[in-house]
Tab-separated table of C-alpha atoms and ligand atoms in Angstrom:
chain	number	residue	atom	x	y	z
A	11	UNK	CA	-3.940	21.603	-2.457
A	12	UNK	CA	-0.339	21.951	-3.088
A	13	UNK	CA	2.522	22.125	-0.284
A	14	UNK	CA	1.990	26.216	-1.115
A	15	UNK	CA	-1.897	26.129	-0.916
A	16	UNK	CA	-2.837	25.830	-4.773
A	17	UNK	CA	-5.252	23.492	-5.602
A	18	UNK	CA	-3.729	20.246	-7.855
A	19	UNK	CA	-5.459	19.635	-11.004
A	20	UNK	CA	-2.938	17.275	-12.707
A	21	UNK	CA	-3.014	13.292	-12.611
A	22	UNK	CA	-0.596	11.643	-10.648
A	23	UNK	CA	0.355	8.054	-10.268
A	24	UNK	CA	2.663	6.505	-8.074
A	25	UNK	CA	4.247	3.128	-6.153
A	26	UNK	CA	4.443	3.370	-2.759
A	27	UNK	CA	7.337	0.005	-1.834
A	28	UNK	CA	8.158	-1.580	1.439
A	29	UNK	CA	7.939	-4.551	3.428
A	30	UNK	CA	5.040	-5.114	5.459
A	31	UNK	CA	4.540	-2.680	8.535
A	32	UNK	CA	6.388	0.034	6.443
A	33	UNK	CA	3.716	2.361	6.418
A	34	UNK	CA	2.374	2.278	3.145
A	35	UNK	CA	-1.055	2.814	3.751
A	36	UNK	CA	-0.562	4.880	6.088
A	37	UNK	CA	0.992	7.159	3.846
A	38	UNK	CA	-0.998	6.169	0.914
A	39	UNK	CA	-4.035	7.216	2.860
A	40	UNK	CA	-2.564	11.023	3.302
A	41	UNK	CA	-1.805	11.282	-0.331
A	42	UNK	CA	-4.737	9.908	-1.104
A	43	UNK	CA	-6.809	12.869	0.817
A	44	UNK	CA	-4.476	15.792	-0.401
A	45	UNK	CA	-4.347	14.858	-4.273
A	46	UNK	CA	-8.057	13.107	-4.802
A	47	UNK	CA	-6.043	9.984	-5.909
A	48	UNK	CA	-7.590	6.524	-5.542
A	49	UNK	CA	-6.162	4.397	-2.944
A	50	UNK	CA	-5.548	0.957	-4.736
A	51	UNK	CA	-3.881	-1.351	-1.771
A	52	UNK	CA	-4.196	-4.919	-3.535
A	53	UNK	CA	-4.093	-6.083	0.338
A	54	UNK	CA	-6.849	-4.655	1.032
A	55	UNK	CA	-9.067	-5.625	-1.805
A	56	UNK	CA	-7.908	-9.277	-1.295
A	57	UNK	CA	-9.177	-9.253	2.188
A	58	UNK	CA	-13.068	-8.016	0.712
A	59	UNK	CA	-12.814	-10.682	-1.275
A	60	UNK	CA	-12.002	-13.143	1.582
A	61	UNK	CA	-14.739	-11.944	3.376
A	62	UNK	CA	-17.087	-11.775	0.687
A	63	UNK	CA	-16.641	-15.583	1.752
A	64	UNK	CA	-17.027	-16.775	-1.950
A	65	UNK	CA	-14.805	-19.933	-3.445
A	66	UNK	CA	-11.586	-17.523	-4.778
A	67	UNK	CA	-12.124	-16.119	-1.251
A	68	UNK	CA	-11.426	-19.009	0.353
A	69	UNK	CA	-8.294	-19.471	-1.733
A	70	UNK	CA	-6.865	-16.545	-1.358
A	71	UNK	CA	-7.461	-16.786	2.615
A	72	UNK	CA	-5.201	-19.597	2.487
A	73	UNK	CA	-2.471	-18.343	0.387
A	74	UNK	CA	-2.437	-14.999	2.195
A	75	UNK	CA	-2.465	-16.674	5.700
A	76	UNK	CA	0.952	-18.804	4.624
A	77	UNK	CA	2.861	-15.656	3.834
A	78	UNK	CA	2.859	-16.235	0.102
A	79	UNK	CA	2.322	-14.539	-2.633
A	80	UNK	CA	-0.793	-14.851	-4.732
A	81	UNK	CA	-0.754	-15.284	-8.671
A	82	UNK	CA	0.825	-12.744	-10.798
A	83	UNK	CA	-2.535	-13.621	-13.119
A	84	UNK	CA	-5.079	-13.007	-10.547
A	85	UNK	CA	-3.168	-9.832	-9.252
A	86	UNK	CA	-2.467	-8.151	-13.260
A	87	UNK	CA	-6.680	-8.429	-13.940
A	88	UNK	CA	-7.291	-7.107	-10.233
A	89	UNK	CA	-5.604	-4.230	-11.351
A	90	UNK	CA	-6.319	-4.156	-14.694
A	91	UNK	CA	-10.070	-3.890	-13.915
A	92	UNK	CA	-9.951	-1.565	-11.122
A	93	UNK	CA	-7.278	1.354	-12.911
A	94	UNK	CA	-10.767	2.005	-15.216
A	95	UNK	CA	-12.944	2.834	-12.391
A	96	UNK	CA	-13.755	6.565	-12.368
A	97	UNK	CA	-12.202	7.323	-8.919
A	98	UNK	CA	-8.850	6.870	-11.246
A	99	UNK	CA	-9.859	9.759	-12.612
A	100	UNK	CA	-7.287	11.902	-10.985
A	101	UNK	CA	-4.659	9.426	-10.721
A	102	UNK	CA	-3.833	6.437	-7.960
A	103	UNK	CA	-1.487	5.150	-5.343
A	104	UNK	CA	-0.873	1.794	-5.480
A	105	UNK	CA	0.181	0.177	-2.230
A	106	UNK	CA	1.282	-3.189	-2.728
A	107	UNK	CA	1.344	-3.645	-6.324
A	108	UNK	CA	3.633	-4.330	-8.360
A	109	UNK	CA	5.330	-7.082	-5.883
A	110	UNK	CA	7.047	-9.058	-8.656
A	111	UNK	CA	8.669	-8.347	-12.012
A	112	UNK	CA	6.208	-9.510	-14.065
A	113	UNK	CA	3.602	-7.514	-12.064
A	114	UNK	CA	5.591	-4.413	-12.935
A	115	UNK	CA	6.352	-5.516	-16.532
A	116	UNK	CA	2.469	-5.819	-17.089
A	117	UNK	CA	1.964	-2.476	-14.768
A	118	UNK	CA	3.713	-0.895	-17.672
A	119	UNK	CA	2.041	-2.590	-20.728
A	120	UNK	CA	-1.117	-1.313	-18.952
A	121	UNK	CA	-0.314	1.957	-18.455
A	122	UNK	CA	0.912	2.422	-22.040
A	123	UNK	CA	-1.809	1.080	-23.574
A	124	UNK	CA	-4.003	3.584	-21.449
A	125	UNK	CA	-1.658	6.267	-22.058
A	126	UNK	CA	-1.365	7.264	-17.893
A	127	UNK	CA	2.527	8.050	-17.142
A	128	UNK	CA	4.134	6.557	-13.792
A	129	UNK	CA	4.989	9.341	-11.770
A	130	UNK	CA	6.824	8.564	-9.060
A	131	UNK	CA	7.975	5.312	-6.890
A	132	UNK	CA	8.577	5.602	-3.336
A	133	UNK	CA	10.506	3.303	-1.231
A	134	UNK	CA	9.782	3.634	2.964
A	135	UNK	CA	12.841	1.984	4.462
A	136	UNK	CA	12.554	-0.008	7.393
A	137	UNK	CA	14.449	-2.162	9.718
A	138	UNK	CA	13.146	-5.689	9.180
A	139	UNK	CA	13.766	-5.860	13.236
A	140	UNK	CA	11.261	-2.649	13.657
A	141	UNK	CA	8.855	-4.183	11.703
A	142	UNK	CA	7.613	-7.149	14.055
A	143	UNK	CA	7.017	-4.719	16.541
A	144	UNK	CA	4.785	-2.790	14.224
A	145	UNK	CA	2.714	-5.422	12.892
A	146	UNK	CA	2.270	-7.061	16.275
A	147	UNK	CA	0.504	-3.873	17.401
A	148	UNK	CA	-1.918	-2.886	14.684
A	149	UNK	CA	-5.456	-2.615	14.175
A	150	UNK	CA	-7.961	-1.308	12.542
A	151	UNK	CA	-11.653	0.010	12.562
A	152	UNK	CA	-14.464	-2.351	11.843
A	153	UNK	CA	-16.523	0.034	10.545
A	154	UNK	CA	-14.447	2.537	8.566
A	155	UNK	CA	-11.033	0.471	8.115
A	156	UNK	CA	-8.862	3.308	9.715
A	157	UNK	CA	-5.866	2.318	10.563
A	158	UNK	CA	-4.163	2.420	14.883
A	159	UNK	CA	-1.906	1.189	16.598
A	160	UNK	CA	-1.339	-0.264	20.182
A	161	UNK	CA	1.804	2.304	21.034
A	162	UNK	CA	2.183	4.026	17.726
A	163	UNK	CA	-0.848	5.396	16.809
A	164	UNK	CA	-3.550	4.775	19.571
A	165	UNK	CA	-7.185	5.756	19.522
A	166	UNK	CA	-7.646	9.540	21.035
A	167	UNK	CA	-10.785	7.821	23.214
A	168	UNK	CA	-10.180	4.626	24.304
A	169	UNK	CA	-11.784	1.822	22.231
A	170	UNK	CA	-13.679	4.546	20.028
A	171	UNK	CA	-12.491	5.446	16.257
A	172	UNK	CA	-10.946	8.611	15.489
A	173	UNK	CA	-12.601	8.894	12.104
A	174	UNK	CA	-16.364	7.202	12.738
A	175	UNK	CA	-16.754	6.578	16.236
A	176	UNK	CA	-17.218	2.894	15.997
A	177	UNK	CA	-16.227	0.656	18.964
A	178	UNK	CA	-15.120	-2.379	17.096
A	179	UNK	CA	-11.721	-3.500	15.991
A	180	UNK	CA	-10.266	-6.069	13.784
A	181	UNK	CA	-6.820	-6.997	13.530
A	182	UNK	CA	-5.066	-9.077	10.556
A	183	UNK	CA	-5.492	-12.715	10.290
A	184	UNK	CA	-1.411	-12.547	8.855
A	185	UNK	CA	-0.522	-10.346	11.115
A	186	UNK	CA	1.218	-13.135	13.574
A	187	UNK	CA	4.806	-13.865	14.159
A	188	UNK	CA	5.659	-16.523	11.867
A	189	UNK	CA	3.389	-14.946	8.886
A	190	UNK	CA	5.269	-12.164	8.983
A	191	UNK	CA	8.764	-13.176	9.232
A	192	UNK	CA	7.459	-15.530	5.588
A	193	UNK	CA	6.306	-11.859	4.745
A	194	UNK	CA	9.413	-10.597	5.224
A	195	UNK	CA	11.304	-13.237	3.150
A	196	UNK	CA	8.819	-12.485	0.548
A	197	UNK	CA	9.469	-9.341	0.049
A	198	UNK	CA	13.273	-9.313	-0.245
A	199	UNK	CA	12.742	-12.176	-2.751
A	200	UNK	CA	10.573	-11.092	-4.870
A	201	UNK	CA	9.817	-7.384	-4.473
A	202	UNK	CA	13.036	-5.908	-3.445
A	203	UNK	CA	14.591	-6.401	-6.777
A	204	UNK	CA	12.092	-4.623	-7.940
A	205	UNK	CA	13.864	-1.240	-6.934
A	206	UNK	CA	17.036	-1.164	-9.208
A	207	UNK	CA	13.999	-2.065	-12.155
A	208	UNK	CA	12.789	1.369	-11.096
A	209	UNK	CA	15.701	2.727	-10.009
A	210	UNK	CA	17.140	2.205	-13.611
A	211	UNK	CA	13.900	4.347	-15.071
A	212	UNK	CA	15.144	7.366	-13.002
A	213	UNK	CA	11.843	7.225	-11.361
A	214	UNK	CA	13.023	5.286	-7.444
A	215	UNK	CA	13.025	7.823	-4.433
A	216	UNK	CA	14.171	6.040	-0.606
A	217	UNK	CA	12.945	7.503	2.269
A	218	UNK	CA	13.435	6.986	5.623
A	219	UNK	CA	10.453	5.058	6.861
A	220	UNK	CA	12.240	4.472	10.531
A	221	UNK	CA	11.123	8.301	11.185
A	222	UNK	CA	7.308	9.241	12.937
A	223	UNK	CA	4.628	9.199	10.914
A	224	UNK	CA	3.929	12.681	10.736
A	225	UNK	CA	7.664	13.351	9.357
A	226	UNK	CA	7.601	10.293	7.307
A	227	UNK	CA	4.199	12.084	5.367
A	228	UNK	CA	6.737	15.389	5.016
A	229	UNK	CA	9.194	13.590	3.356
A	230	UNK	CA	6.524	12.168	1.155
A	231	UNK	CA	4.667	15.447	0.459
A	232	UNK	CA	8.028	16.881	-0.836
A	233	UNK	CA	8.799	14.546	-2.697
A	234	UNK	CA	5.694	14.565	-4.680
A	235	UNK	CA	4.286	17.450	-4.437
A	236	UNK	CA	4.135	20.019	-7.985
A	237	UNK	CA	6.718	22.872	-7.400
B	27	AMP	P1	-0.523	-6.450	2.163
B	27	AMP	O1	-1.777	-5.952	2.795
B	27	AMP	O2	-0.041	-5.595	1.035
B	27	AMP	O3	0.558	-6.749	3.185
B	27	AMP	O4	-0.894	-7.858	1.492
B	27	AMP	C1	-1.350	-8.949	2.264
B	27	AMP	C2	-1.182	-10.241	1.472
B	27	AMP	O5	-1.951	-10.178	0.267
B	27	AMP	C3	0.237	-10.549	1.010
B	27	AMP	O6	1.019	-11.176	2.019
B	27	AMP	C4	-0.027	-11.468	-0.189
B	27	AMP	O7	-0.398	-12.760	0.228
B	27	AMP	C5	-1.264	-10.816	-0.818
B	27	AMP	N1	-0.924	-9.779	-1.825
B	27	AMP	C6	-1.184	-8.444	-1.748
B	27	AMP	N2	-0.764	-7.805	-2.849
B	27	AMP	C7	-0.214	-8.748	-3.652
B	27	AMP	C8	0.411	-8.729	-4.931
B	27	AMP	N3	0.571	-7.580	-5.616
B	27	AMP	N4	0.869	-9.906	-5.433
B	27	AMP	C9	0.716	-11.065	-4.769
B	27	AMP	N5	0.149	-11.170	-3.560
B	27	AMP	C10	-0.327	-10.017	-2.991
């Protein structure tokens, strides 16, 4: 449905930026429920893949657990193979991809040769300072992968999942102190310059990811939602 209550039927695609503990998948999560878009957080399928406990998983456990980046080449076919599933069908949110330029050169090659548009990139804006305290206190669901935190966003029952009811939690293996400040660097290295590239294709919105969740998802609504 549409901020004014009509259903969406167009395809959408969009970039949610920002360093870690910005909220991304938080917010990718709501858009992802109001427009039927695919949620494709390359975090997230890295960290299947390290617990499918194969050889690349292994890896990638290692890379990921430094702070560093993995390969543009691995990350381009990741994405490459998973923008044909069907659950594309409607369009996607990608949360954490592109993180360098050539990611976001060959995002573009891709989606030209598959004729999809990019719709809108959204930077969430956040105090590097603000953002140790929010990794520190996350956590997730075993079971369903829903997303807490300690003081943020706690459980409505104590040690019971909003969404499923499960009573087991996991929190990140990067996640710690010193992988996140290397996180940090990371980011304003290689994936902040990444905004003037969008910035110059008139498509770069900032928004003030410092706010509540709830008013962070307004500002995110209105920004893309159809008029
Ligand atoms: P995230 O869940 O987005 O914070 O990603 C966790 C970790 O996965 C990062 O610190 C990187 O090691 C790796 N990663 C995720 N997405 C990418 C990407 N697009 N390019 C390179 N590495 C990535």
């Amino acid at each position: 449905m549409t901020a004014c209550g009509q259903q969406y039927t167009g395809r959408m695609n969009l970039i949610l930026f920002g360093p870690p503990g910005a909220g991304k998948g938080t917010q990718a999560d709501v858009l992802a429920a109001r427009f039927s878009l695919a949620k494709l957080s390359t975090g997230d399928m890295l960290r299947a893949a390290v617990a499918s406990g194969s050889p690349l998983g292994a890896t990638l456990k290692e890379v990921m657990e430094a702070g560093n980046l993995v390969s543009d080449a691995l990350m381009i076919s990741l994405i490459r193979e998973r923008l044909r599933h069907s659950d594309c069908a409607n369009g996607c949110i990608l949360d954490g991809f592109p993180r360098t330029i050539p990611q976001a050169d060959a995002l573009d090659a891709m989606f030209g040769q598959e004729g999809l548009a990019l719709d809108h990139v959204i930077e969430l804006k956040v105090d590097d300072a603000a953002l140790v305290a929010r990794i520190s206190g996350r956590f997730s669901c075993a079971e369903c992968g829903a997303g807490y935190h300690d003081v943020f966003k706690p459980t409505r029952a104590p040690n019971l999942c909003d969404a499923c009811g499960a009573s087991t939690f996991k929190r990140r293996a990067d996640d710690t102190p010193d992988t996140v400040a290397k996180r940090l660097a990371a980011y304003h290295a290689q994936t902040a310059p990444l905004l003037p590239y969008y910035a110059a294709k008139g498509l770069l919105r900032t928004l003030d990811g410092m706010a509540d969740i709830d008013a962070v998802s307004a500002a995110v609504l209105a920004v893309v939602s159809p008029s």
